[in-house]
Amino acid sequence: MRQTITRIKGLTVNVEVVEVSQSDKNGGIICYFASIYVQVRGSAEKRLVRRSRLPGTAAALKAEIKRDGLRAFDRMKA
């Protein structure tokens, strides 16, 4: 089992994506789970925004935030 934490730092909030995955001996994905947290800068409290089971969530979210800023979260609410 492997865990990867991706932190995306912003001006007002930080976004943290915690990815947990497990692969078989041939490299195929058995299990993948990602949790997306938002943390207001200067605060220790993290708020869970979304969970995902789609591989590559951290990279996709990072690209969306780079392109659209915090407006990327508006699509998650819908």
Coordinates of N, CA, C and O in Angstrom, one line a residue, residues 15-77:
V15 N -4.6 23.4 -0.4 CA -5.3 22.2 -0.8 C -4.4 21.1 -0.6 O -3.3 21.1 -1.0
E16 N -4.9 20.0 0.1 CA -4.1 18.8 0.3 C -4.9 17.6 -0.2 O -6.0 17.4 0.1
V17 N -4.2 16.9 -1.1 CA -4.8 15.7 -1.7 C -4.0 14.5 -1.1 O -2.8 14.4 -1.3
V18 N -4.7 13.6 -0.4 CA -4.1 12.4 0.2 C -4.6 11.2 -0.7 O -5.8 10.9 -0.7
E19 N -3.6 10.6 -1.4 CA -3.9 9.5 -2.3 C -3.4 8.2 -1.6 O -2.2 8.1 -1.2
V20 N -4.2 7.2 -1.6 CA -3.8 5.9 -1.1 C -4.1 4.9 -2.3 O -5.2 4.8 -2.8
S21 N -3.1 4.1 -2.6 CA -3.2 3.1 -3.7 C -2.5 1.8 -3.3 O -1.6 1.8 -2.6
Q22 N -3.0 0.8 -3.9 CA -2.4 -0.5 -3.8 C -2.4 -1.2 -5.2 O -3.3 -1.1 -5.9
S23 N -1.2 -1.7 -5.5 CA -1.0 -2.3 -6.8 C -0.7 -3.8 -6.6 O -0.1 -4.2 -5.6
D24 N -1.0 -4.6 -7.7 CA -0.5 -6.0 -7.7 C 0.9 -6.1 -8.1 O 1.5 -5.1 -8.4
K25 N 1.4 -7.3 -8.2 CA 2.8 -7.5 -8.5 C 3.2 -7.1 -10.0 O 4.3 -6.9 -10.3
N26 N 2.2 -7.0 -10.8 CA 2.4 -6.6 -12.2 C 2.2 -5.1 -12.5 O 2.4 -4.7 -13.6
G27 N 1.9 -4.4 -11.4 CA 1.7 -2.9 -11.5 C 0.3 -2.5 -11.8 O 0.1 -1.3 -11.9
G28 N -0.6 -3.4 -11.8 CA -2.0 -3.0 -12.0 C -2.6 -2.5 -10.7 O -2.3 -2.9 -9.6
I29 N -3.5 -1.5 -10.8 CA -4.1 -0.9 -9.6 C -5.2 -1.8 -9.1 O -6.2 -2.2 -9.8
I30 N -5.1 -2.2 -7.8 CA -6.1 -2.9 -7.1 C -7.1 -2.0 -6.4 O -8.3 -2.2 -6.5
C31 N -6.6 -1.0 -5.8 CA -7.4 -0.1 -5.0 C -6.8 1.3 -5.1 O -5.6 1.5 -5.1
Y32 N -7.7 2.3 -5.2 CA -7.2 3.7 -5.3 C -8.3 4.6 -4.6 O -9.5 4.4 -4.8
F33 N -7.8 5.5 -3.7 CA -8.7 6.3 -3.0 C -8.0 7.7 -2.7 O -6.9 7.7 -2.3
A34 N -8.7 8.8 -3.0 CA -8.1 10.1 -2.8 C -9.1 10.9 -1.9 O -10.3 10.9 -2.2
S35 N -8.5 11.7 -1.0 CA -9.3 12.6 -0.1 C -8.8 14.0 -0.4 O -7.5 14.2 -0.3
I36 N -9.6 14.9 -0.6 CA -9.2 16.3 -0.9 C -9.7 17.2 0.3 O -10.8 17.2 0.6
Y37 N -8.7 17.8 0.9 CA -8.9 18.7 2.1 C -8.5 20.1 1.7 O -7.6 20.4 0.9
V38 N -9.3 21.1 2.3 CA -8.9 22.5 2.2 C -8.6 23.0 3.6 O -9.3 22.7 4.6
Q39 N -7.5 23.8 3.7 CA -7.1 24.3 4.9 C -6.9 25.8 4.8 O -6.1 26.3 3.9
V40 N -7.5 26.6 5.6 CA -7.3 28.1 5.5 C -5.9 28.4 6.0 O -5.5 27.8 7.0
R41 N -5.3 29.3 5.3 CA -3.9 29.6 5.7 C -3.9 30.2 7.2 O -4.7 31.0 7.5
G42 N -2.9 29.7 7.9 CA -2.8 30.1 9.3 C -3.6 29.3 10.3 O -3.5 29.5 11.5
S43 N -4.4 28.4 9.8 CA -5.2 27.5 10.6 C -4.7 26.1 10.6 O -4.2 25.6 9.6
A44 N -5.0 25.4 11.7 CA -4.6 23.9 11.7 C -5.7 23.0 11.3 O -5.5 21.9 11.0
E45 N -6.9 23.6 11.1 CA -8.1 22.8 10.8 C -8.2 22.5 9.3 O -8.1 23.4 8.5
K46 N -8.4 21.3 8.9 CA -8.6 20.9 7.6 C -10.0 20.4 7.4 O -10.6 19.8 8.3
R47 N -10.6 20.8 6.2 CA -12.0 20.4 6.0 C -12.0 19.5 4.7 O -11.5 19.9 3.7
L48 N -12.7 18.4 4.9 CA -12.8 17.4 3.8 C -13.8 18.0 2.7 O -14.9 18.3 3.1
V49 N -13.3 18.1 1.5 CA -14.1 18.7 0.4 C -14.7 17.6 -0.4 O -15.9 17.6 -0.7
R50 N -13.9 16.6 -0.8 CA -14.4 15.6 -1.7 C -13.5 14.3 -1.6 O -12.4 14.4 -1.2
R51 N -14.1 13.2 -1.9 CA -13.4 12.0 -2.0 C -13.5 11.5 -3.4 O -14.5 11.7 -4.1
S52 N -12.5 10.8 -3.9 CA -12.5 10.3 -5.3 C -11.9 9.0 -5.4 O -11.0 8.6 -4.6
R53 N -12.4 8.2 -6.4 CA -11.8 6.9 -6.6 C -11.2 6.8 -8.0 O -10.8 5.8 -8.5
L54 N -11.0 8.0 -8.7 CA -10.4 8.1 -10.0 C -8.9 8.3 -9.9 O -8.5 9.3 -9.3
P55 N -8.1 7.4 -10.4 CA -6.7 7.5 -10.4 C -6.2 8.8 -11.1 O -6.8 9.3 -12.0
G56 N -5.2 9.5 -10.5 CA -4.7 10.7 -11.1 C -5.4 12.0 -10.6 O -5.3 13.0 -11.2
T57 N -6.2 11.9 -9.5 CA -6.9 13.0 -9.0 C -6.1 14.2 -8.6 O -6.4 15.3 -8.9
A58 N -5.0 13.9 -8.0 CA -4.1 15.0 -7.5 C -3.6 15.8 -8.7 O -3.6 17.1 -8.7
A59 N -3.1 15.2 -9.8 CA -2.6 15.8 -10.9 C -3.6 16.6 -11.7 O -3.4 17.8 -12.1
A60 N -4.8 16.0 -11.8 CA -5.9 16.7 -12.5 C -6.4 18.0 -11.7 O -6.6 19.0 -12.3
L61 N -6.5 17.8 -10.4 CA -6.9 19.0 -9.5 C -5.8 20.1 -9.6 O -6.2 21.2 -9.6
K62 N -4.6 19.7 -9.5 CA -3.5 20.7 -9.6 C -3.6 21.5 -10.9 O -3.4 22.7 -10.9
A63 N -3.8 20.8 -12.0 CA -4.0 21.5 -13.3 C -5.2 22.4 -13.3 O -5.1 23.5 -13.9
E64 N -6.3 22.0 -12.8 CA -7.5 22.8 -12.7 C -7.3 24.0 -11.9 O -7.7 25.1 -12.2
I65 N -6.7 23.9 -10.7 CA -6.4 25.0 -9.8 C -5.5 26.0 -10.5 O -5.6 27.2 -10.4
K66 N -4.5 25.5 -11.2 CA -3.5 26.4 -11.9 C -4.3 27.2 -13.0 O -4.0 28.3 -13.2
R67 N -5.2 26.5 -13.7 CA -5.9 27.1 -14.8 C -7.0 28.1 -14.3 O -7.1 29.2 -14.7
D68 N -7.8 27.6 -13.3 CA -9.0 28.4 -12.9 C -9.0 29.0 -11.5 O -9.9 29.7 -11.1
G69 N -7.9 28.7 -10.7 CA -7.9 29.2 -9.4 C -8.9 28.5 -8.5 O -9.2 27.3 -8.7
L70 N -9.4 29.1 -7.5 CA -10.4 28.5 -6.6 C -11.7 28.2 -7.2 O -12.6 27.5 -6.7
R71 N -12.0 28.8 -8.4 CA -13.2 28.5 -9.2 C -13.3 27.0 -9.5 O -14.4 26.5 -9.8
A72 N -12.2 26.3 -9.5 CA -12.2 24.8 -9.7 C -13.1 24.1 -8.7 O -13.7 23.1 -9.0
F73 N -13.3 24.6 -7.5 CA -14.1 24.0 -6.5 C -15.6 24.2 -6.7 O -16.4 23.5 -6.2
D74 N -16.0 25.2 -7.5 CA -17.4 25.5 -7.8 C -18.0 24.3 -8.6 O -19.1 23.9 -8.4
R75 N -17.2 23.6 -9.4 CA -17.7 22.5 -10.2 C -17.8 21.3 -9.2 O -18.6 20.4 -9.5
M76 N -17.1 21.2 -8.2 CA -17.2 20.1 -7.2 C -18.5 20.1 -6.4 O -19.1 19.1 -6.1
K77 N -19.0 21.3 -6.2 CA -20.3 21.5 -5.4 C -21.5 21.0 -6.2 O -22.4 20.5 -5.6

